């Protein structure tokens, strides 16, 4: 029996165990812990809150449930909220798009930030959808605490299940979303936004962002070399490197990450267009500035509206909660200034693969 089978068996027995726990706070906290272990993340918060309500003076239940709730929410929600350049770029685009009375749909509301920006900009009505119940509940509390609960309605659910009339009371004039990942599309962005543009957006309405680009450049990064497994305790472990994850994740402000060609948009996506049936392919020629080149670095650029873009281009002092991805060459290159390196990329909506066309690289 694999651990997946065993988890599936535990999931089947789970709800009867909750019923059997009744009002016992410690048993409910233990079930919240089990829910996390067997992949029932959506149940963790509810059970933890129930456990606290049943044992309000039990400090062990309080500590246990705090730990469990924290572990059921992805960490990046916190760094994302602190990403000031991202927030400012969205706020500016939302202010440009929203006029008094504008009907806004926020897809992937998270804790409600973009919805509140729209409400603050004067939107008449904001519907915010968030498919993760814990986060949607938090958004409701945050929106109320900021006094926007009359303008903003949070719907718990996936945007693809929204009914235009029942949930939205008609087409949205503006659809705002921020569901992009380090490689732009890994959260199913194209299908989600194509569906929204087709079913939920008013004719002539605006999507923010309207599109996005996968950006690339030649680069050196000494961190990549440091991650290679060579010798460990005097033994040769070079073969283990064949199992290493590619691409490597690197902070865009890493001082050892240096670009060695002009930034180039390798793949461009229009978020209002029908989702492509085939993976998206692109080629680019990157011209080296003569530095030592260890591979290709990739980051993202969002076309927010006709006036504004957001880009997490790597560089000294740059910061973003999105990381860059580094695709190392087998052997670092030492090319003269002006030498071209031809690369290809393919994005299937989840995975992004990049490689140099010259197999010798
Ligand atoms: C990157 S966060 C952005 C949160 C917030 N909009 C912000 O900018 O601070 C994306 C959120 O969208 C949610 N999400 C992703 N795709 C969704 C969809 N199709 N429908 C509803 N929620 C979605 C995720 O659960 C996550 O909380």
Tab-separated table of C-alpha atoms and ligand atoms in Angstrom:
chain	number	residue	atom	x	y	z
A	1	UNK	CA	0.000	0.000	0.000
A	2	UNK	CA	1.450	3.404	-0.963
A	3	UNK	CA	1.121	6.466	1.266
A	4	UNK	CA	-1.358	7.845	-1.302
A	5	UNK	CA	-3.573	4.768	-0.881
A	6	UNK	CA	-3.334	5.046	2.857
A	7	UNK	CA	-4.244	8.765	2.697
A	8	UNK	CA	-7.239	7.972	0.469
A	9	UNK	CA	-8.404	5.348	2.980
A	10	UNK	CA	-7.995	7.814	5.850
A	11	UNK	CA	-9.892	10.487	3.903
A	12	UNK	CA	-12.815	8.084	3.430
A	13	UNK	CA	-12.966	7.491	7.208
A	14	UNK	CA	-12.372	11.146	8.110
A	15	UNK	CA	-15.834	12.725	8.442
A	16	UNK	CA	-17.228	9.901	10.647
A	17	UNK	CA	-14.218	10.515	12.940
A	18	UNK	CA	-15.174	14.201	13.147
A	19	UNK	CA	-18.721	13.242	14.115
A	20	UNK	CA	-17.366	10.848	16.753
A	21	UNK	CA	-15.143	13.590	18.223
A	22	UNK	CA	-18.249	15.588	19.091
A	23	UNK	CA	-17.382	18.663	21.170
A	24	UNK	CA	-14.018	17.363	22.405
A	25	UNK	CA	-11.541	20.182	21.655
A	26	UNK	CA	-8.408	18.022	21.862
A	27	UNK	CA	-9.825	15.354	19.551
A	28	UNK	CA	-10.908	18.029	17.074
A	29	UNK	CA	-7.418	19.575	17.159
A	30	UNK	CA	-5.937	16.114	16.534
A	31	UNK	CA	-8.271	15.730	13.544
A	32	UNK	CA	-7.189	19.127	12.202
A	33	UNK	CA	-3.617	17.811	12.364
A	34	UNK	CA	-4.627	14.590	10.588
A	35	UNK	CA	-6.433	16.653	7.902
A	36	UNK	CA	-3.182	18.478	7.140
A	37	UNK	CA	-1.210	15.209	6.934
A	38	UNK	CA	-3.618	13.431	4.574
A	39	UNK	CA	-4.130	16.356	2.202
A	40	UNK	CA	-7.455	17.771	3.445
A	41	UNK	CA	-6.055	21.286	3.748
A	42	UNK	CA	-9.482	22.871	3.364
A	43	UNK	CA	-10.666	21.192	6.603
A	44	UNK	CA	-7.757	22.318	8.794
A	45	UNK	CA	-8.967	25.837	9.540
A	46	UNK	CA	-12.593	24.831	10.180
A	47	UNK	CA	-11.615	22.062	12.597
A	48	UNK	CA	-9.036	24.227	14.355
A	49	UNK	CA	-11.641	26.956	14.941
A	50	UNK	CA	-14.148	24.355	16.132
A	51	UNK	CA	-11.538	22.897	18.512
A	52	UNK	CA	-10.878	26.345	19.996
A	53	UNK	CA	-14.568	27.024	20.448
A	54	UNK	CA	-14.982	23.726	22.301
A	55	UNK	CA	-11.908	24.262	24.522
A	56	UNK	CA	-11.546	28.048	24.893
A	57	UNK	CA	-9.340	27.821	28.024
A	58	UNK	CA	-7.092	24.979	26.865
A	59	UNK	CA	-3.698	26.560	26.133
A	60	UNK	CA	-2.391	23.385	24.470
A	61	UNK	CA	-5.308	23.432	22.010
A	62	UNK	CA	-4.609	27.151	21.403
A	63	UNK	CA	-0.914	26.500	20.599
A	64	UNK	CA	-1.670	23.421	18.508
A	65	UNK	CA	-4.368	25.088	16.391
A	66	UNK	CA	-2.274	28.224	15.821
A	67	UNK	CA	0.511	26.008	14.457
A	68	UNK	CA	-1.912	24.070	12.240
A	69	UNK	CA	-3.670	27.131	10.814
A	70	UNK	CA	-0.315	28.695	9.955
A	71	UNK	CA	0.756	25.543	8.139
A	72	UNK	CA	-2.457	25.317	6.119
A	73	UNK	CA	-1.894	28.712	4.440
A	74	UNK	CA	0.814	29.003	1.764
A	75	UNK	CA	3.722	31.196	2.990
A	76	UNK	CA	3.876	33.266	-0.178
A	77	UNK	CA	0.606	35.009	0.724
A	78	UNK	CA	2.583	36.998	3.302
A	79	UNK	CA	5.566	37.971	1.130
A	80	UNK	CA	3.175	38.815	-1.718
A	81	UNK	CA	1.246	41.302	0.438
A	82	UNK	CA	4.534	43.024	1.334
A	83	UNK	CA	5.593	43.354	-2.318
A	84	UNK	CA	5.351	47.148	-2.607
A	85	UNK	CA	6.302	47.523	-6.332
A	86	UNK	CA	3.697	44.896	-7.290
A	87	UNK	CA	1.021	46.521	-5.128
A	88	UNK	CA	1.754	50.031	-6.431
A	89	UNK	CA	1.641	48.902	-10.081
A	90	UNK	CA	-1.761	47.240	-9.633
A	91	UNK	CA	-3.120	50.173	-7.611
A	92	UNK	CA	-2.142	52.638	-10.354
A	93	UNK	CA	-3.727	50.538	-13.118
A	94	UNK	CA	-6.896	50.017	-11.062
A	95	UNK	CA	-7.198	53.788	-10.423
A	96	UNK	CA	-6.863	54.438	-14.168
A	97	UNK	CA	-9.575	51.886	-15.035
A	98	UNK	CA	-12.167	52.477	-12.320
A	99	UNK	CA	-14.624	55.367	-12.445
A	100	UNK	CA	-17.625	55.883	-10.136
A	101	UNK	CA	-20.032	53.022	-10.635
A	102	UNK	CA	-17.629	50.638	-12.372
A	103	UNK	CA	-18.519	46.986	-11.771
A	104	UNK	CA	-15.341	45.058	-10.927
A	105	UNK	CA	-14.642	41.326	-10.679
A	106	UNK	CA	-11.514	40.329	-8.750
A	107	UNK	CA	-10.389	36.805	-9.691
A	108	UNK	CA	-8.293	35.136	-7.007
A	109	UNK	CA	-9.055	37.736	-4.369
A	110	UNK	CA	-6.672	36.286	-1.789
A	111	UNK	CA	-7.014	38.439	1.304
A	112	UNK	CA	-8.885	41.144	-0.645
A	113	UNK	CA	-6.177	43.660	-1.517
A	114	UNK	CA	-7.050	44.349	-5.174
A	115	UNK	CA	-10.789	44.432	-4.368
A	116	UNK	CA	-10.213	47.094	-1.734
A	117	UNK	CA	-8.048	49.074	-4.163
A	118	UNK	CA	-10.970	48.992	-6.629
A	119	UNK	CA	-13.471	50.010	-3.950
A	120	UNK	CA	-11.175	52.834	-2.802
A	121	UNK	CA	-10.910	54.009	-6.423
A	122	UNK	CA	-14.708	54.393	-6.500
A	123	UNK	CA	-16.018	51.118	-7.948
A	124	UNK	CA	-19.768	50.824	-7.559
A	125	UNK	CA	-19.693	47.102	-6.959
A	126	UNK	CA	-16.878	44.593	-6.510
A	127	UNK	CA	-17.342	40.841	-6.594
A	128	UNK	CA	-14.258	39.018	-5.370
A	129	UNK	CA	-13.887	35.287	-5.846
A	130	UNK	CA	-11.406	33.144	-3.962
A	131	UNK	CA	-11.481	29.369	-4.151
A	132	UNK	CA	-9.568	28.640	-0.961
A	133	UNK	CA	-12.138	28.877	1.885
A	134	UNK	CA	-9.700	29.864	4.677
A	135	UNK	CA	-8.414	32.772	2.609
A	136	UNK	CA	-11.905	33.801	1.480
A	137	UNK	CA	-13.058	33.906	5.130
A	138	UNK	CA	-10.025	36.018	6.041
A	139	UNK	CA	-10.796	38.364	3.123
A	140	UNK	CA	-14.347	38.859	4.430
A	141	UNK	CA	-13.012	39.861	7.855
A	142	UNK	CA	-10.354	42.156	6.357
A	143	UNK	CA	-12.798	43.860	3.995
A	144	UNK	CA	-15.235	44.448	6.881
A	145	UNK	CA	-12.467	45.749	9.165
A	146	UNK	CA	-11.567	48.286	6.466
A	147	UNK	CA	-15.188	49.404	6.039
A	148	UNK	CA	-15.647	48.127	2.462
A	149	UNK	CA	-18.143	45.319	3.106
A	150	UNK	CA	-21.012	47.282	1.490
A	151	UNK	CA	-19.108	47.595	-1.812
A	152	UNK	CA	-17.295	44.239	-1.903
A	153	UNK	CA	-18.874	40.800	-1.887
A	154	UNK	CA	-16.561	37.809	-1.449
A	155	UNK	CA	-17.661	34.615	-3.172
A	156	UNK	CA	-15.961	31.414	-2.034
A	157	UNK	CA	-15.342	29.405	-5.174
A	158	UNK	CA	-13.488	29.150	-8.448
A	159	UNK	CA	-13.986	31.822	-11.091
A	160	UNK	CA	-14.823	29.159	-13.672
A	161	UNK	CA	-17.910	28.261	-11.608
A	162	UNK	CA	-19.207	31.840	-11.282
A	163	UNK	CA	-22.627	32.491	-12.734
A	164	UNK	CA	-22.732	35.852	-14.501
A	165	UNK	CA	-26.244	36.724	-13.340
A	166	UNK	CA	-26.543	34.973	-9.976
A	167	UNK	CA	-23.034	35.759	-8.683
A	168	UNK	CA	-22.113	38.913	-10.600
A	169	UNK	CA	-25.515	40.487	-11.299
A	170	UNK	CA	-24.354	41.087	-14.860
A	171	UNK	CA	-21.114	41.508	-16.794
A	172	UNK	CA	-18.084	43.071	-15.115
A	173	UNK	CA	-16.684	46.262	-16.666
A	174	UNK	CA	-13.230	45.498	-15.286
A	175	UNK	CA	-11.735	42.133	-14.361
A	176	UNK	CA	-8.686	42.353	-12.173
A	177	UNK	CA	-6.621	39.294	-11.316
A	178	UNK	CA	-3.247	38.411	-9.939
A	179	UNK	CA	-2.873	34.684	-10.246
A	180	UNK	CA	0.498	34.572	-11.990
A	181	UNK	CA	3.487	32.507	-10.917
A	182	UNK	CA	7.270	32.714	-11.284
A	183	UNK	CA	6.963	31.287	-14.804
A	184	UNK	CA	3.815	33.396	-15.436
A	185	UNK	CA	1.267	30.667	-16.065
A	186	UNK	CA	1.677	27.833	-13.590
A	187	UNK	CA	-1.593	28.563	-11.763
A	188	UNK	CA	-3.707	27.769	-14.878
A	189	UNK	CA	-3.864	31.449	-15.802
A	190	UNK	CA	-4.697	31.078	-19.509
A	191	UNK	CA	-7.735	28.822	-19.062
A	192	UNK	CA	-9.035	30.843	-16.114
A	193	UNK	CA	-8.744	34.232	-17.784
A	194	UNK	CA	-9.965	33.061	-21.212
A	195	UNK	CA	-13.092	31.719	-19.509
A	196	UNK	CA	-13.594	34.985	-17.599
A	197	UNK	CA	-13.046	37.170	-20.676
A	198	UNK	CA	-15.528	35.172	-22.679
A	199	UNK	CA	-18.314	34.679	-20.087
A	200	UNK	CA	-18.016	37.417	-17.488
A	201	UNK	CA	-16.498	40.534	-19.091
A	202	UNK	CA	-18.734	43.223	-20.640
A	203	UNK	CA	-18.187	43.934	-24.368
A	204	UNK	CA	-15.371	46.495	-24.501
A	205	UNK	CA	-14.489	45.764	-20.860
A	206	UNK	CA	-10.950	45.762	-19.513
A	207	UNK	CA	-8.773	42.987	-18.087
A	208	UNK	CA	-5.996	43.956	-15.648
A	209	UNK	CA	-3.458	42.617	-16.498
A	210	UNK	CA	-4.328	42.370	-20.187
A	211	UNK	CA	-1.378	40.098	-20.911
A	212	UNK	CA	2.049	39.000	-19.849
A	213	UNK	CA	5.474	38.095	-21.182
A	214	UNK	CA	8.032	35.463	-20.278
A	215	UNK	CA	11.271	37.455	-20.166
A	216	UNK	CA	14.751	35.952	-20.640
A	217	UNK	CA	18.403	36.961	-20.780
A	218	UNK	CA	21.792	35.278	-20.775
A	219	UNK	CA	23.217	35.346	-17.265
A	220	UNK	CA	25.865	34.214	-14.865
A	221	UNK	CA	24.994	33.176	-11.326
A	222	UNK	CA	27.660	31.856	-9.005
A	223	UNK	CA	24.938	30.405	-6.794
A	224	UNK	CA	24.187	27.827	-9.498
A	225	UNK	CA	27.764	26.569	-9.390
A	226	UNK	CA	27.669	26.452	-5.605
A	227	UNK	CA	24.549	24.232	-5.800
A	228	UNK	CA	26.309	21.609	-7.938
A	229	UNK	CA	27.172	18.441	-6.039
A	230	UNK	CA	30.850	17.608	-6.613
A	231	UNK	CA	32.692	16.158	-3.668
A	232	UNK	CA	31.111	15.220	-0.352
A	233	UNK	CA	33.292	14.036	2.564
A	234	UNK	CA	35.993	13.129	0.044
A	235	UNK	CA	33.658	11.127	-2.258
A	236	UNK	CA	32.802	12.032	-5.860
A	237	UNK	CA	29.083	12.777	-6.080
A	238	UNK	CA	29.028	14.467	-9.506
A	239	UNK	CA	26.533	11.874	-10.837
A	240	UNK	CA	23.955	12.974	-8.282
A	241	UNK	CA	23.731	16.310	-10.103
A	242	UNK	CA	21.801	14.588	-12.905
A	243	UNK	CA	18.895	14.405	-10.421
A	244	UNK	CA	18.922	18.121	-9.574
A	245	UNK	CA	15.838	20.235	-10.193
A	246	UNK	CA	15.876	22.509	-13.247
A	247	UNK	CA	15.202	25.379	-13.296
A	248	UNK	CA	16.805	26.648	-10.124
A	249	UNK	CA	14.984	29.346	-8.193
A	250	UNK	CA	16.946	32.536	-7.483
A	251	UNK	CA	16.046	35.794	-5.795
A	252	UNK	CA	15.991	38.665	-8.339
A	253	UNK	CA	18.186	40.792	-6.073
A	254	UNK	CA	20.897	38.136	-5.652
A	255	UNK	CA	24.096	40.181	-6.133
A	256	UNK	CA	25.801	37.262	-7.938
A	257	UNK	CA	23.061	37.028	-10.589
A	258	UNK	CA	24.266	39.148	-13.524
A	259	UNK	CA	22.565	39.623	-16.901
A	260	UNK	CA	24.838	39.241	-19.948
A	261	UNK	CA	22.436	40.138	-22.789
A	262	UNK	CA	19.566	42.536	-23.385
A	263	UNK	CA	16.290	41.349	-21.799
A	264	UNK	CA	13.990	39.742	-24.392
A	265	UNK	CA	10.318	38.740	-24.380
A	266	UNK	CA	10.502	35.085	-25.428
A	267	UNK	CA	6.780	34.292	-25.111
A	268	UNK	CA	3.887	36.778	-25.090
A	269	UNK	CA	0.344	36.003	-23.928
A	270	UNK	CA	-2.919	37.889	-24.376
A	271	UNK	CA	-5.090	37.076	-21.355
A	272	UNK	CA	-8.385	37.861	-23.119
A	273	UNK	CA	-7.663	35.492	-26.034
A	274	UNK	CA	-9.040	31.935	-26.159
A	275	UNK	CA	-6.665	29.561	-24.363
A	276	UNK	CA	-4.388	27.859	-26.921
A	277	UNK	CA	-4.899	24.135	-27.461
A	278	UNK	CA	-1.172	23.584	-28.111
A	279	UNK	CA	1.810	24.509	-25.923
A	280	UNK	CA	3.159	27.957	-26.758
A	281	UNK	CA	6.601	27.947	-28.451
A	282	UNK	CA	9.041	30.775	-29.033
A	283	UNK	CA	12.599	31.366	-30.252
A	284	UNK	CA	14.968	34.198	-29.415
A	285	UNK	CA	18.504	35.183	-30.244
A	286	UNK	CA	20.335	36.581	-27.239
A	287	UNK	CA	23.514	38.524	-27.934
A	288	UNK	CA	26.181	38.226	-25.282
A	289	UNK	CA	28.008	41.213	-23.787
A	290	UNK	CA	31.075	39.042	-23.378
A	291	UNK	CA	30.702	38.049	-19.746
A	292	UNK	CA	30.953	34.425	-18.600
A	293	UNK	CA	27.563	32.825	-19.233
A	294	UNK	CA	26.254	30.041	-17.020
A	295	UNK	CA	22.748	29.816	-18.436
A	296	UNK	CA	19.461	31.576	-19.116
A	297	UNK	CA	17.562	33.542	-16.496
A	298	UNK	CA	13.775	33.918	-16.759
A	299	UNK	CA	11.406	36.376	-15.070
A	300	UNK	CA	7.964	37.896	-15.815
A	301	UNK	CA	6.481	41.096	-17.199
A	302	UNK	CA	2.782	41.946	-16.800
A	303	UNK	CA	1.056	44.289	-19.239
A	304	UNK	CA	-1.361	45.879	-16.783
A	305	UNK	CA	-2.990	48.329	-19.211
A	306	UNK	CA	-2.016	50.609	-22.119
A	307	UNK	CA	0.089	52.763	-19.777
A	308	UNK	CA	1.541	50.478	-17.158
A	309	UNK	CA	3.666	47.372	-16.893
A	310	UNK	CA	5.102	45.497	-13.951
A	311	UNK	CA	8.344	43.577	-14.337
A	312	UNK	CA	10.521	41.762	-11.784
A	313	UNK	CA	13.720	42.135	-13.810
A	314	UNK	CA	16.757	40.848	-11.860
A	315	UNK	CA	19.338	43.429	-10.877
A	316	UNK	CA	21.247	44.845	-7.933
A	317	UNK	CA	18.802	45.968	-5.244
A	318	UNK	CA	15.758	44.592	-7.115
A	319	UNK	CA	13.147	42.876	-4.982
A	320	UNK	CA	9.991	40.911	-5.652
A	321	UNK	CA	8.118	38.096	-3.964
A	322	UNK	CA	8.296	36.359	-7.368
A	323	UNK	CA	11.628	34.650	-7.912
A	324	UNK	CA	13.565	34.340	-11.146
A	325	UNK	CA	14.328	30.922	-12.624
A	326	UNK	CA	17.815	29.968	-13.782
A	327	UNK	CA	18.331	27.308	-16.495
A	328	UNK	CA	22.019	26.332	-16.287
A	329	UNK	CA	24.020	25.260	-19.357
A	330	UNK	CA	25.936	22.009	-18.934
A	331	UNK	CA	29.171	23.951	-19.286
A	332	UNK	CA	29.523	27.720	-18.742
A	333	UNK	CA	30.282	29.674	-21.965
A	334	UNK	CA	32.980	32.225	-22.576
A	335	UNK	CA	31.876	33.909	-25.817
A	336	UNK	CA	33.198	37.115	-27.396
A	337	UNK	CA	31.121	40.298	-27.204
A	338	UNK	CA	28.340	40.205	-29.806
A	339	UNK	CA	28.175	36.401	-30.152
A	340	UNK	CA	24.593	35.167	-30.622
A	341	UNK	CA	23.028	32.377	-28.549
A	342	UNK	CA	19.819	30.963	-30.052
A	343	UNK	CA	17.320	29.661	-27.516
A	344	UNK	CA	13.896	27.999	-27.625
A	345	UNK	CA	11.147	27.986	-24.999
A	346	UNK	CA	7.924	26.034	-24.670
A	347	UNK	CA	5.171	26.699	-22.148
A	348	UNK	CA	2.311	24.203	-21.732
A	349	UNK	CA	0.417	26.396	-19.274
A	350	UNK	CA	2.095	24.769	-16.293
A	351	UNK	CA	5.715	23.930	-17.113
A	352	UNK	CA	8.152	26.215	-18.893
A	353	UNK	CA	11.129	24.570	-20.612
A	354	UNK	CA	14.046	26.596	-22.027
A	355	UNK	CA	17.110	25.335	-23.884
A	356	UNK	CA	19.878	26.575	-26.181
A	357	UNK	CA	19.397	25.366	-29.785
A	358	UNK	CA	23.072	24.440	-30.084
A	359	UNK	CA	23.286	21.061	-28.363
A	360	UNK	CA	26.964	21.699	-27.607
A	361	UNK	CA	25.976	24.382	-25.074
B	1	LIG	C1	-1.369	35.225	-6.037
B	1	LIG	S1	-2.779	35.291	-5.004
B	1	LIG	C2	-3.297	36.963	-5.207
B	1	LIG	C3	-4.179	37.468	-4.098
B	1	LIG	C4	-4.638	38.914	-4.252
B	1	LIG	N1	-5.393	39.102	-5.474
B	1	LIG	C5	-3.483	39.881	-4.247
B	1	LIG	O1	-3.103	40.334	-5.321
B	1	LIG	O2	-2.958	40.172	-3.192
B	1	LIG	C6	-3.885	34.376	-5.977
B	1	LIG	C7	-5.103	33.848	-5.227
B	1	LIG	O3	-6.019	33.415	-6.210
B	1	LIG	C8	-6.650	32.212	-5.824
B	1	LIG	N2	-7.086	31.641	-7.116
B	1	LIG	C9	-6.284	31.243	-8.146
B	1	LIG	N3	-7.037	30.912	-9.216
B	1	LIG	C10	-8.337	31.132	-8.864
B	1	LIG	C11	-9.581	30.992	-9.556
B	1	LIG	N4	-9.619	30.587	-10.828
B	1	LIG	N5	-10.731	31.276	-8.880
B	1	LIG	C12	-10.685	31.689	-7.590
B	1	LIG	N6	-9.540	31.839	-6.886
B	1	LIG	C13	-8.378	31.577	-7.518
B	1	LIG	C14	-5.587	31.481	-5.011
B	1	LIG	O4	-6.179	30.622	-4.051
B	1	LIG	C15	-4.865	32.660	-4.323
B	1	LIG	O5	-5.414	32.949	-3.061
